[in-house]
């Protein structure tokens, strides 16, 4: 998610961010009911998702400001409850739960990479001492 305030992002970008994060928030709610976890696993899942929600909430607030504060965070919160309701109302196979859990884990990792940012290829080469003229690996 690009930094720069509300002027840098239009309503289409806002709704795309909210839709994708609401879908993953609903998935969190669904998996809270469906996934069979020990108490320690549930505690780890809860802490990880809470930290993820805090970080993405901060990022969305920075990117979309008033638009996010007035409606976006409420939609994300409602999505968790909707997912929980879907988990109570439906039954899916253990394999499908595993796929959904893996999808959510991948989503969280991609969000973290997006927030932290990946180094450029030039910075990576400089870090490892490789350049086009050094004859090192990757040149």
mmCIF file of C-alpha atoms in Angstrom:
data_model
loop_
_atom_site.group_PDB
_atom_site.id
_atom_site.type_symbol
_atom_site.label_atom_id
_atom_site.label_comp_id
_atom_site.label_asym_id
_atom_site.label_seq_id
_atom_site.Cartn_x
_atom_site.Cartn_y
_atom_site.Cartn_z
ATOM 1 C CA UNK A 1 0.000 0.000 0.000
ATOM 2 C CA UNK A 2 1.467 3.276 -1.048
ATOM 3 C CA UNK A 3 2.020 5.979 1.509
ATOM 4 C CA UNK A 4 1.039 9.536 0.834
ATOM 5 C CA UNK A 5 -2.352 10.313 2.250
ATOM 6 C CA UNK A 6 -5.843 10.445 0.898
ATOM 7 C CA UNK A 7 -4.931 12.664 -2.048
ATOM 8 C CA UNK A 8 -2.608 9.945 -3.365
ATOM 9 C CA UNK A 9 -5.345 7.296 -3.419
ATOM 10 C CA UNK A 10 -8.733 7.531 -5.008
ATOM 11 C CA UNK A 11 -12.003 5.907 -4.001
ATOM 12 C CA UNK A 12 -11.379 2.930 -6.296
ATOM 13 C CA UNK A 13 -8.128 2.087 -4.507
ATOM 14 C CA UNK A 14 -9.850 2.516 -1.152
ATOM 15 C CA UNK A 15 -12.639 0.080 -2.041
ATOM 16 C CA UNK A 16 -10.158 -2.408 -3.469
ATOM 17 C CA UNK A 17 -8.136 -2.313 -0.228
ATOM 18 C CA UNK A 18 -11.263 -2.616 1.921
ATOM 19 C CA UNK A 19 -12.742 -5.452 -0.152
ATOM 20 C CA UNK A 20 -9.566 -7.520 -0.098
ATOM 21 C CA UNK A 21 -8.889 -6.949 3.604
ATOM 22 C CA UNK A 22 -12.543 -7.519 4.520
ATOM 23 C CA UNK A 23 -12.377 -10.864 2.717
ATOM 24 C CA UNK A 24 -9.299 -11.895 4.686
ATOM 25 C CA UNK A 25 -10.909 -10.580 7.899
ATOM 26 C CA UNK A 26 -13.957 -12.735 7.208
ATOM 27 C CA UNK A 27 -11.618 -15.660 6.682
ATOM 28 C CA UNK A 28 -10.065 -15.011 10.108
ATOM 29 C CA UNK A 29 -13.526 -15.108 11.689
ATOM 30 C CA UNK A 30 -14.401 -18.276 9.799
ATOM 31 C CA UNK A 31 -11.203 -20.050 10.810
ATOM 32 C CA UNK A 32 -11.628 -19.038 14.455
ATOM 33 C CA UNK A 33 -14.679 -21.270 14.566
ATOM 34 C CA UNK A 34 -13.635 -23.997 12.119
ATOM 35 C CA UNK A 35 -9.998 -24.608 13.018
ATOM 36 C CA UNK A 36 -9.427 -27.092 15.818
ATOM 37 C CA UNK A 37 -6.683 -25.554 17.952
ATOM 38 C CA UNK A 38 -5.055 -26.160 21.270
ATOM 39 C CA UNK A 39 -5.200 -23.293 23.752
ATOM 40 C CA UNK A 40 -1.614 -22.284 23.000
ATOM 41 C CA UNK A 41 -2.201 -22.447 19.224
ATOM 42 C CA UNK A 42 -5.346 -20.332 19.620
ATOM 43 C CA UNK A 43 -3.382 -17.806 21.684
ATOM 44 C CA UNK A 44 -0.651 -17.604 19.005
ATOM 45 C CA UNK A 45 -3.243 -17.263 16.212
ATOM 46 C CA UNK A 46 -5.050 -14.530 18.148
ATOM 47 C CA UNK A 47 -1.861 -12.557 18.837
ATOM 48 C CA UNK A 48 -0.667 -12.894 15.223
ATOM 49 C CA UNK A 49 -4.007 -11.790 13.771
ATOM 50 C CA UNK A 50 -4.345 -8.939 16.287
ATOM 51 C CA UNK A 51 -0.897 -7.626 15.344
ATOM 52 C CA UNK A 52 -1.744 -8.005 11.673
ATOM 53 C CA UNK A 53 -5.011 -6.082 12.183
ATOM 54 C CA UNK A 54 -3.235 -3.307 14.095
ATOM 55 C CA UNK A 55 -0.579 -2.893 11.404
ATOM 56 C CA UNK A 56 -2.999 -2.948 8.472
ATOM 57 C CA UNK A 57 -5.374 -0.640 10.353
ATOM 58 C CA UNK A 58 -2.557 1.867 10.820
ATOM 59 C CA UNK A 59 -1.541 1.567 7.170
ATOM 60 C CA UNK A 60 -5.082 2.018 5.862
ATOM 61 C CA UNK A 61 -5.609 4.963 8.188
ATOM 62 C CA UNK A 62 -2.438 6.570 6.789
ATOM 63 C CA UNK A 63 -3.449 5.895 3.180
ATOM 64 C CA UNK A 64 -7.166 6.703 3.277
ATOM 65 C CA UNK A 65 -7.585 8.845 6.400
ATOM 66 C CA UNK A 66 -11.180 9.991 6.982
ATOM 67 C CA UNK A 67 -12.667 7.567 4.462
ATOM 68 C CA UNK A 68 -11.163 4.644 6.351
ATOM 69 C CA UNK A 69 -11.988 6.013 9.807
ATOM 70 C CA UNK A 70 -15.634 6.628 8.944
ATOM 71 C CA UNK A 71 -16.503 3.370 7.167
ATOM 72 C CA UNK A 72 -13.527 1.153 6.352
ATOM 73 C CA UNK A 73 -12.650 -0.071 9.819
ATOM 74 C CA UNK A 74 -16.308 -0.800 10.578
ATOM 75 C CA UNK A 75 -16.610 -2.897 7.432
ATOM 76 C CA UNK A 76 -13.506 -4.880 8.398
ATOM 77 C CA UNK A 77 -14.866 -5.479 11.902
ATOM 78 C CA UNK A 78 -18.231 -6.575 10.501
ATOM 79 C CA UNK A 79 -16.427 -8.938 8.109
ATOM 80 C CA UNK A 80 -14.855 -10.816 11.040
ATOM 81 C CA UNK A 81 -18.306 -11.304 12.565
ATOM 82 C CA UNK A 82 -19.739 -12.361 9.197
ATOM 83 C CA UNK A 83 -16.959 -14.929 8.833
ATOM 84 C CA UNK A 84 -17.632 -16.230 12.323
ATOM 85 C CA UNK A 85 -21.330 -16.564 11.466
ATOM 86 C CA UNK A 86 -20.458 -18.422 8.272
ATOM 87 C CA UNK A 87 -18.238 -20.758 10.278
ATOM 88 C CA UNK A 88 -21.102 -21.552 12.630
ATOM 89 C CA UNK A 89 -23.590 -22.041 9.783
ATOM 90 C CA UNK A 90 -21.503 -24.117 7.363
ATOM 91 C CA UNK A 91 -19.348 -27.227 7.392
ATOM 92 C CA UNK A 92 -16.395 -27.790 5.058
ATOM 93 C CA UNK A 93 -13.796 -30.537 4.848
ATOM 94 C CA UNK A 94 -10.561 -30.528 6.824
ATOM 95 C CA UNK A 95 -8.665 -30.217 3.532
ATOM 96 C CA UNK A 96 -10.590 -27.051 2.660
ATOM 97 C CA UNK A 97 -9.858 -25.613 6.116
ATOM 98 C CA UNK A 98 -6.153 -26.347 5.570
ATOM 99 C CA UNK A 99 -6.218 -24.597 2.180
ATOM 100 C CA UNK A 100 -8.001 -21.564 3.662
ATOM 101 C CA UNK A 101 -5.506 -21.415 6.527
ATOM 102 C CA UNK A 102 -2.600 -21.545 4.069
ATOM 103 C CA UNK A 103 -4.234 -18.832 1.956
ATOM 104 C CA UNK A 104 -4.630 -16.611 5.020
ATOM 105 C CA UNK A 105 -1.008 -17.191 6.054
ATOM 106 C CA UNK A 106 0.160 -16.237 2.568
ATOM 107 C CA UNK A 107 -2.018 -13.137 2.621
ATOM 108 C CA UNK A 108 -0.538 -12.025 5.942
ATOM 109 C CA UNK A 109 3.009 -12.590 4.655
ATOM 110 C CA UNK A 110 2.307 -10.584 1.489
ATOM 111 C CA UNK A 111 0.803 -7.752 3.562
ATOM 112 C CA UNK A 112 3.908 -7.666 5.749
ATOM 113 C CA UNK A 113 6.197 -7.631 2.697
ATOM 114 C CA UNK A 114 4.108 -4.831 1.206
ATOM 115 C CA UNK A 115 4.297 -2.766 4.395
ATOM 116 C CA UNK A 116 8.001 -3.344 5.002
ATOM 117 C CA UNK A 117 9.003 -3.137 1.367
ATOM 118 C CA UNK A 118 11.481 -5.307 -0.454
ATOM 119 C CA UNK A 119 14.976 -4.046 -1.248
ATOM 120 C CA UNK A 120 15.769 -3.213 -4.837
ATOM 121 C CA UNK A 121 17.965 -5.544 -6.852
ATOM 122 C CA UNK A 122 20.733 -2.918 -6.847
ATOM 123 C CA UNK A 123 20.601 -2.641 -3.040
ATOM 124 C CA UNK A 124 20.716 -6.418 -2.734
ATOM 125 C CA UNK A 125 23.742 -6.640 -5.010
ATOM 126 C CA UNK A 126 25.481 -3.878 -3.084
ATOM 127 C CA UNK A 127 24.757 -5.626 0.206
ATOM 128 C CA UNK A 128 26.309 -8.880 -0.993
ATOM 129 C CA UNK A 129 29.189 -7.227 -2.857
ATOM 130 C CA UNK A 130 28.007 -8.129 -6.341
ATOM 131 C CA UNK A 131 27.949 -5.751 -9.254
ATOM 132 C CA UNK A 132 27.943 -6.074 -12.998
ATOM 133 C CA UNK A 133 31.690 -5.440 -13.091
ATOM 134 C CA UNK A 134 32.763 -7.624 -10.158
ATOM 135 C CA UNK A 135 32.198 -10.932 -11.898
ATOM 136 C CA UNK A 136 30.426 -12.251 -8.792
ATOM 137 C CA UNK A 137 27.424 -14.522 -8.689
ATOM 138 C CA UNK A 138 24.379 -12.889 -10.214
ATOM 139 C CA UNK A 139 26.331 -10.435 -12.340
#
